[in-house]
mmCIF file of N, CA and C in Angstrom:
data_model
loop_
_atom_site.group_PDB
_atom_site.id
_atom_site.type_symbol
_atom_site.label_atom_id
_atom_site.label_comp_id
_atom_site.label_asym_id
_atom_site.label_seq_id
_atom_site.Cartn_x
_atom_site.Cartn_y
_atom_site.Cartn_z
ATOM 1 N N UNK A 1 14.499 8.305 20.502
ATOM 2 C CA UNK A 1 13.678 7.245 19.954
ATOM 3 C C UNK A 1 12.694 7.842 18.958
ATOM 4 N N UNK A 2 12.231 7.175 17.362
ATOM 5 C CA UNK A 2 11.711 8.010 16.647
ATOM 6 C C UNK A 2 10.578 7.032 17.168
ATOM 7 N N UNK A 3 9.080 7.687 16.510
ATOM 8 C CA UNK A 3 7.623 7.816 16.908
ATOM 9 C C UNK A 3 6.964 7.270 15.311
ATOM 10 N N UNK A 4 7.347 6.079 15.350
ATOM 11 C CA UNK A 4 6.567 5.457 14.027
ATOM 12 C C UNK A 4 5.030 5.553 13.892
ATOM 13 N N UNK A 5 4.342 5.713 14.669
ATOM 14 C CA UNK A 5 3.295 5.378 14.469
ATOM 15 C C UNK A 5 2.471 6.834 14.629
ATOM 16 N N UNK A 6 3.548 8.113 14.479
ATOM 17 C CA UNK A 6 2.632 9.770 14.198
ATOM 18 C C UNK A 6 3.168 10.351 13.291
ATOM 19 N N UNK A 7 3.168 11.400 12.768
ATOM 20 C CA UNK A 7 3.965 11.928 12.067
ATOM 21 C C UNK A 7 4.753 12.776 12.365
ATOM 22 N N UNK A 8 6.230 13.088 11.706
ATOM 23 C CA UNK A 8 6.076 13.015 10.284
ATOM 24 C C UNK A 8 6.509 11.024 10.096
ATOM 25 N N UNK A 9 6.851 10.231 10.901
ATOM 26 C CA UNK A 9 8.017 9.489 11.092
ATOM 27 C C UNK A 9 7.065 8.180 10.082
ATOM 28 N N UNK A 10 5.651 8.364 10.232
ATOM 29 C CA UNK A 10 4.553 7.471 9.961
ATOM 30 C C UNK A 10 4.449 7.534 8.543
ATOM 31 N N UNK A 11 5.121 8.565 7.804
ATOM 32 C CA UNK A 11 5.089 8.525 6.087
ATOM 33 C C UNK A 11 5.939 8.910 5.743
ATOM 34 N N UNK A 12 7.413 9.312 6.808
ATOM 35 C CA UNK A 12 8.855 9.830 5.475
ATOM 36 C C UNK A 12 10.353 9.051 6.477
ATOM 37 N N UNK A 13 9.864 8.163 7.343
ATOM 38 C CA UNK A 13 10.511 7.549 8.152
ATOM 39 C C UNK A 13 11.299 6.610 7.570
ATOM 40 N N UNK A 14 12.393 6.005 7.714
ATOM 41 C CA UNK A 14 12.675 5.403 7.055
ATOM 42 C C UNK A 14 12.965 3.247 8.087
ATOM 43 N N UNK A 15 12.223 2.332 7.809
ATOM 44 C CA UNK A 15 11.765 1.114 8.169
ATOM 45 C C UNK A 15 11.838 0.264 7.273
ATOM 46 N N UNK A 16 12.708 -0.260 7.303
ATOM 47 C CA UNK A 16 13.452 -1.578 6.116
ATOM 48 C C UNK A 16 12.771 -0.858 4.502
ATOM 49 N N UNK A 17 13.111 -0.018 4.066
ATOM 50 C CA UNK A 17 12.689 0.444 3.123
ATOM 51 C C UNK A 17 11.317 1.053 2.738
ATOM 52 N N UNK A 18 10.461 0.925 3.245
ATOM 53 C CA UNK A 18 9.113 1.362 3.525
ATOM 54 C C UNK A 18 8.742 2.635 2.780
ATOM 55 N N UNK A 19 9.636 3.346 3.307
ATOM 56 C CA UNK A 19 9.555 4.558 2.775
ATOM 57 C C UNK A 19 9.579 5.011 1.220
ATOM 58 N N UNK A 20 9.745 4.181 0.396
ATOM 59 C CA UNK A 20 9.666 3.494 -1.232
ATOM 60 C C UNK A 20 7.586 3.730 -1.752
ATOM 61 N N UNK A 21 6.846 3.614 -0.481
ATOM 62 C CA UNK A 21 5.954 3.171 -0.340
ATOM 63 C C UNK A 21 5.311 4.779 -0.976
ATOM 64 N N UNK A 22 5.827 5.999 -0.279
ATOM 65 C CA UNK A 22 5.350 7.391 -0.698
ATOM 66 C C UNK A 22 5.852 7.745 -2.372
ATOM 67 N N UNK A 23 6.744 7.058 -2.624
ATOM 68 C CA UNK A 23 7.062 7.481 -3.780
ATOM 69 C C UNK A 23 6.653 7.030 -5.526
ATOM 70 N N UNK A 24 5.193 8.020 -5.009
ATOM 71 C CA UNK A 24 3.925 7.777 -6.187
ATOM 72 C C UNK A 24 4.520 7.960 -7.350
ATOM 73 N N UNK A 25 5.381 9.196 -7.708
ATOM 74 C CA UNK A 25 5.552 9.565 -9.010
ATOM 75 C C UNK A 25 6.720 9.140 -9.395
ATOM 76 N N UNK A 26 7.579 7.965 -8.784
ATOM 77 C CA UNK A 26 8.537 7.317 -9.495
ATOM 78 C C UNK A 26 8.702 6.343 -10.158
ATOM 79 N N UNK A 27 9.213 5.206 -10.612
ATOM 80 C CA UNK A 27 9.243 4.180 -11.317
ATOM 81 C C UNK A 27 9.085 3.183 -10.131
ATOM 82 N N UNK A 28 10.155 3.311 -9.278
ATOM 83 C CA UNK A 28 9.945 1.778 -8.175
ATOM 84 C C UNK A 28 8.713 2.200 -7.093
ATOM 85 N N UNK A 29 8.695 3.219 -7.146
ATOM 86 C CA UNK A 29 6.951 3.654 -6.263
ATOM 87 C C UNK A 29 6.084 2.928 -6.760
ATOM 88 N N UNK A 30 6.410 3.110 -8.292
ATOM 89 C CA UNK A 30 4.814 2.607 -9.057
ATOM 90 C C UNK A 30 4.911 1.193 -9.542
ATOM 91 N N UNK A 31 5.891 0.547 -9.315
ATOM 92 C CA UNK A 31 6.021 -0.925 -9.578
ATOM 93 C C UNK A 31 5.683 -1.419 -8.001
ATOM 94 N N UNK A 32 5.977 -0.848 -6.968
ATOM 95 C CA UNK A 32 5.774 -1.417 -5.767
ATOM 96 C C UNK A 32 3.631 -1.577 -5.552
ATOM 97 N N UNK A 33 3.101 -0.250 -6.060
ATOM 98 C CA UNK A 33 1.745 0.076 -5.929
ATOM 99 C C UNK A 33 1.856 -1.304 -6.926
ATOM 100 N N UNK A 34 2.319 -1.634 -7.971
ATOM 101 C CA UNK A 34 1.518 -2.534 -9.054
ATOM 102 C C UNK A 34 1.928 -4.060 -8.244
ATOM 103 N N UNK A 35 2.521 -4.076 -7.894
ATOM 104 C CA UNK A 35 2.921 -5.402 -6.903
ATOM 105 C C UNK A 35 1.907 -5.942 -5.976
ATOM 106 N N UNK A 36 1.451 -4.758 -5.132
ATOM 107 C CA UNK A 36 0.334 -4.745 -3.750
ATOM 108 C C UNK A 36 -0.701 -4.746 -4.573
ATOM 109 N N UNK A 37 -1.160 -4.084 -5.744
ATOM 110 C CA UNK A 37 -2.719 -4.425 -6.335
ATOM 111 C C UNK A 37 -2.816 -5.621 -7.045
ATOM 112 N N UNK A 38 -1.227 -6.308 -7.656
ATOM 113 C CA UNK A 38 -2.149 -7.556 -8.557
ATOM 114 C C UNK A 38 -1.694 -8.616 -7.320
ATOM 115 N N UNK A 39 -1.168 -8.721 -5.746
ATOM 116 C CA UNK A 39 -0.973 -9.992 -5.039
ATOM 117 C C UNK A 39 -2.278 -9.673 -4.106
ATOM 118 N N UNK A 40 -3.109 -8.341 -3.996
ATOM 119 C CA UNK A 40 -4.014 -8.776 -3.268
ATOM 120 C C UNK A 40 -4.908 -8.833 -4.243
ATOM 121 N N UNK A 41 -5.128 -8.619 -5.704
ATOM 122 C CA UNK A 41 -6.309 -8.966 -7.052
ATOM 123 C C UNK A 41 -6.001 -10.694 -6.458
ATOM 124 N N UNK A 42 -5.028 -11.182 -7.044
ATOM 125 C CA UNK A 42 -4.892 -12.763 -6.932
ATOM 126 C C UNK A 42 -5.557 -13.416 -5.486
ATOM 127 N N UNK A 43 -5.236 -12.680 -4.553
ATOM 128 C CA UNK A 43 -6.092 -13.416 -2.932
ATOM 129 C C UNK A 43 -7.301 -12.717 -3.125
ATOM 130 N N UNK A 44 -8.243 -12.413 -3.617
ATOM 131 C CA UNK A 44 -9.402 -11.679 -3.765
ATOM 132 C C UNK A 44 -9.972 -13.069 -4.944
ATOM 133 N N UNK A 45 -9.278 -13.348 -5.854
ATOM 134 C CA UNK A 45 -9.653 -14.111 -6.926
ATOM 135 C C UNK A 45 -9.917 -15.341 -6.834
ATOM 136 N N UNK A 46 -8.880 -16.147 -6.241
ATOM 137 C CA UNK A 46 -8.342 -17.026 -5.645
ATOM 138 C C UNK A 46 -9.368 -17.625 -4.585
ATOM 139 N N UNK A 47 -8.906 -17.082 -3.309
ATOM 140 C CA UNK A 47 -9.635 -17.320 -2.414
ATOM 141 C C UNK A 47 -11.145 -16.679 -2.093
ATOM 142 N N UNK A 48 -11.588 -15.900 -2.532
ATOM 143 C CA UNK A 48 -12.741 -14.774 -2.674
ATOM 144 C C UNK A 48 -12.970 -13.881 -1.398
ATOM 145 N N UNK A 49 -11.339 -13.800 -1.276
ATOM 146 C CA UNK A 49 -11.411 -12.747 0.401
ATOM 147 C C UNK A 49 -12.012 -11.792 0.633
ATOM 148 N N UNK A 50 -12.679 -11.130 1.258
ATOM 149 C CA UNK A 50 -13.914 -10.229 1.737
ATOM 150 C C UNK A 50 -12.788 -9.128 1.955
ATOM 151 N N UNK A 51 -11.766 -9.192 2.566
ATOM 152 C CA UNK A 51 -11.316 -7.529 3.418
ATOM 153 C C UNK A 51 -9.756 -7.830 3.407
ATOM 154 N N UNK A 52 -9.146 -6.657 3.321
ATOM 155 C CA UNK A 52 -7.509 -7.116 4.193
ATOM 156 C C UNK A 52 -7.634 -5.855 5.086
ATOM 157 N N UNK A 53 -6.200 -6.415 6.132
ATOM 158 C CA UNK A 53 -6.242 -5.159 7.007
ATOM 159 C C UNK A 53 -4.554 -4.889 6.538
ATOM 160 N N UNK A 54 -4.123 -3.928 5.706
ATOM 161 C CA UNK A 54 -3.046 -3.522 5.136
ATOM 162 C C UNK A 54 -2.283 -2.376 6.220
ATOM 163 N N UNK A 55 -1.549 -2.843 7.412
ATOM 164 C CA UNK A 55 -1.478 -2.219 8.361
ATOM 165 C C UNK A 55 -0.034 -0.734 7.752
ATOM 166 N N UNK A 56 0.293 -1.212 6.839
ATOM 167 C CA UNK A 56 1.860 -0.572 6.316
ATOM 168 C C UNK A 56 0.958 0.871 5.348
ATOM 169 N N UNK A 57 -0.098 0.797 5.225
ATOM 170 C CA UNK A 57 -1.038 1.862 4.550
ATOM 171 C C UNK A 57 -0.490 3.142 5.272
ATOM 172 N N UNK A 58 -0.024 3.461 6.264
ATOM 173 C CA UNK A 58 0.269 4.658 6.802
ATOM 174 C C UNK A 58 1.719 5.291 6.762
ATOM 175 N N UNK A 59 2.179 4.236 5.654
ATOM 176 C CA UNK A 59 3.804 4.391 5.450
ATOM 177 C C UNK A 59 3.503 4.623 3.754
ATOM 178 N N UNK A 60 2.388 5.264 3.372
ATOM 179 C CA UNK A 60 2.167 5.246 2.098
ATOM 180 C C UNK A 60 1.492 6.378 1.690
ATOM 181 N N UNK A 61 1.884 7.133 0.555
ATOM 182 C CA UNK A 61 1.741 8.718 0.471
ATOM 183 C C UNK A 61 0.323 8.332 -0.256
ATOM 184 N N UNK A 62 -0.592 9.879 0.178
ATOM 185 C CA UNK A 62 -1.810 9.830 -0.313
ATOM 186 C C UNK A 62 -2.078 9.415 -1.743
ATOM 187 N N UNK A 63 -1.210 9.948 -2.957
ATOM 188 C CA UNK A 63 -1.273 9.288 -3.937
ATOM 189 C C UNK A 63 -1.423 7.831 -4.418
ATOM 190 N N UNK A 64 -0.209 6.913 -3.821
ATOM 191 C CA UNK A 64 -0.277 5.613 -3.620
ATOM 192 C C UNK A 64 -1.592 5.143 -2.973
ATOM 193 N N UNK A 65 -1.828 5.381 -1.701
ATOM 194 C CA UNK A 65 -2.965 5.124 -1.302
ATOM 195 C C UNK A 65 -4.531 4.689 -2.085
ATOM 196 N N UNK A 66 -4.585 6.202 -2.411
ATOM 197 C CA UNK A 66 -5.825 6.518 -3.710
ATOM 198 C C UNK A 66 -5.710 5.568 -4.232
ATOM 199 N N UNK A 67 -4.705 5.275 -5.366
ATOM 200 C CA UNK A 67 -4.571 4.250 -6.439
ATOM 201 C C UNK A 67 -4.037 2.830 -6.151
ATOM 202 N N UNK A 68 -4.262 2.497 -4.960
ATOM 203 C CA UNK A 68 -4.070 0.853 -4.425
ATOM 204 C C UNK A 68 -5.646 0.736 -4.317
ATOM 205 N N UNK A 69 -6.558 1.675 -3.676
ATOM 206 C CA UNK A 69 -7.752 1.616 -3.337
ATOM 207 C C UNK A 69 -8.444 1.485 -4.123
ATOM 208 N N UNK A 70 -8.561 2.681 -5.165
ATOM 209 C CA UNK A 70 -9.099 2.894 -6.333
ATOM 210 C C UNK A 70 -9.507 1.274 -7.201
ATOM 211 N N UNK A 71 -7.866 0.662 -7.179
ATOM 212 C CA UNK A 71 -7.450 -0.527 -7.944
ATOM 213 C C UNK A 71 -8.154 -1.494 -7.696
ATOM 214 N N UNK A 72 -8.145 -1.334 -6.682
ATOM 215 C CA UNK A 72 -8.794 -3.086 -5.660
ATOM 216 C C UNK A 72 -10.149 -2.542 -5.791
ATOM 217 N N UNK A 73 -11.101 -1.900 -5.613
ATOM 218 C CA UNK A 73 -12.069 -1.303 -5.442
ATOM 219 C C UNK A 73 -12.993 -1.871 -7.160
ATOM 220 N N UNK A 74 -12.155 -1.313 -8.337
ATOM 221 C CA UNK A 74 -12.236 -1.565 -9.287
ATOM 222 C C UNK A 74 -12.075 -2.974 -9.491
ATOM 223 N N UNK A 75 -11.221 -3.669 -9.140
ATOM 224 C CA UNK A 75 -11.057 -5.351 -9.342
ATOM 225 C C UNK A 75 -12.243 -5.803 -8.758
ATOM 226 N N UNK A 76 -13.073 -5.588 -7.712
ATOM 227 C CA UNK A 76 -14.106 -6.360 -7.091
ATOM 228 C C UNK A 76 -14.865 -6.334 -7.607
ATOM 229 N N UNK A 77 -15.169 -4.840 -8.605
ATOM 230 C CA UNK A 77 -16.315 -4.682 -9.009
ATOM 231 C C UNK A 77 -16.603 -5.396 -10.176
#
């Protein structure tokens, strides 16, 4: 039985595709990061949501991470 929720299984595991999620320096990595920053910009805009709890963040390489954060961080401001 693999251990989703430690590593390594928690960032190179592979879960209905998920694993798309680490891959900062590719083309569909970085269309997926641009996907998650402008649908939570729009519920931030929209609705004027205070927080999300983005539970799939741990299926996502530090790079991605940074620059979903970074993004949204920057949109609020």
């Amino acid at each position: 039985m693999r251990d989703f929720d430690h590593a390594p299984e928690n960032q190179h595991g592979d879960i209905s595709g998920l694993k798309d999620y680490s891959n900062d320096d590719d083309a569909i990595g970085s269309d997926i990061i641009n996907t998650l920053i402008k649908g939570h910009s729009f519920w931030i805009r929209e609705a004027d949501v205070d927080g999300f709890r983005v539970d799939a963040v741990k299926h996502m390489g530090e790079i991605a991470s940074s620059r979903f954060c970074s993004n949204i961080r920057e949109y609020t401001r």
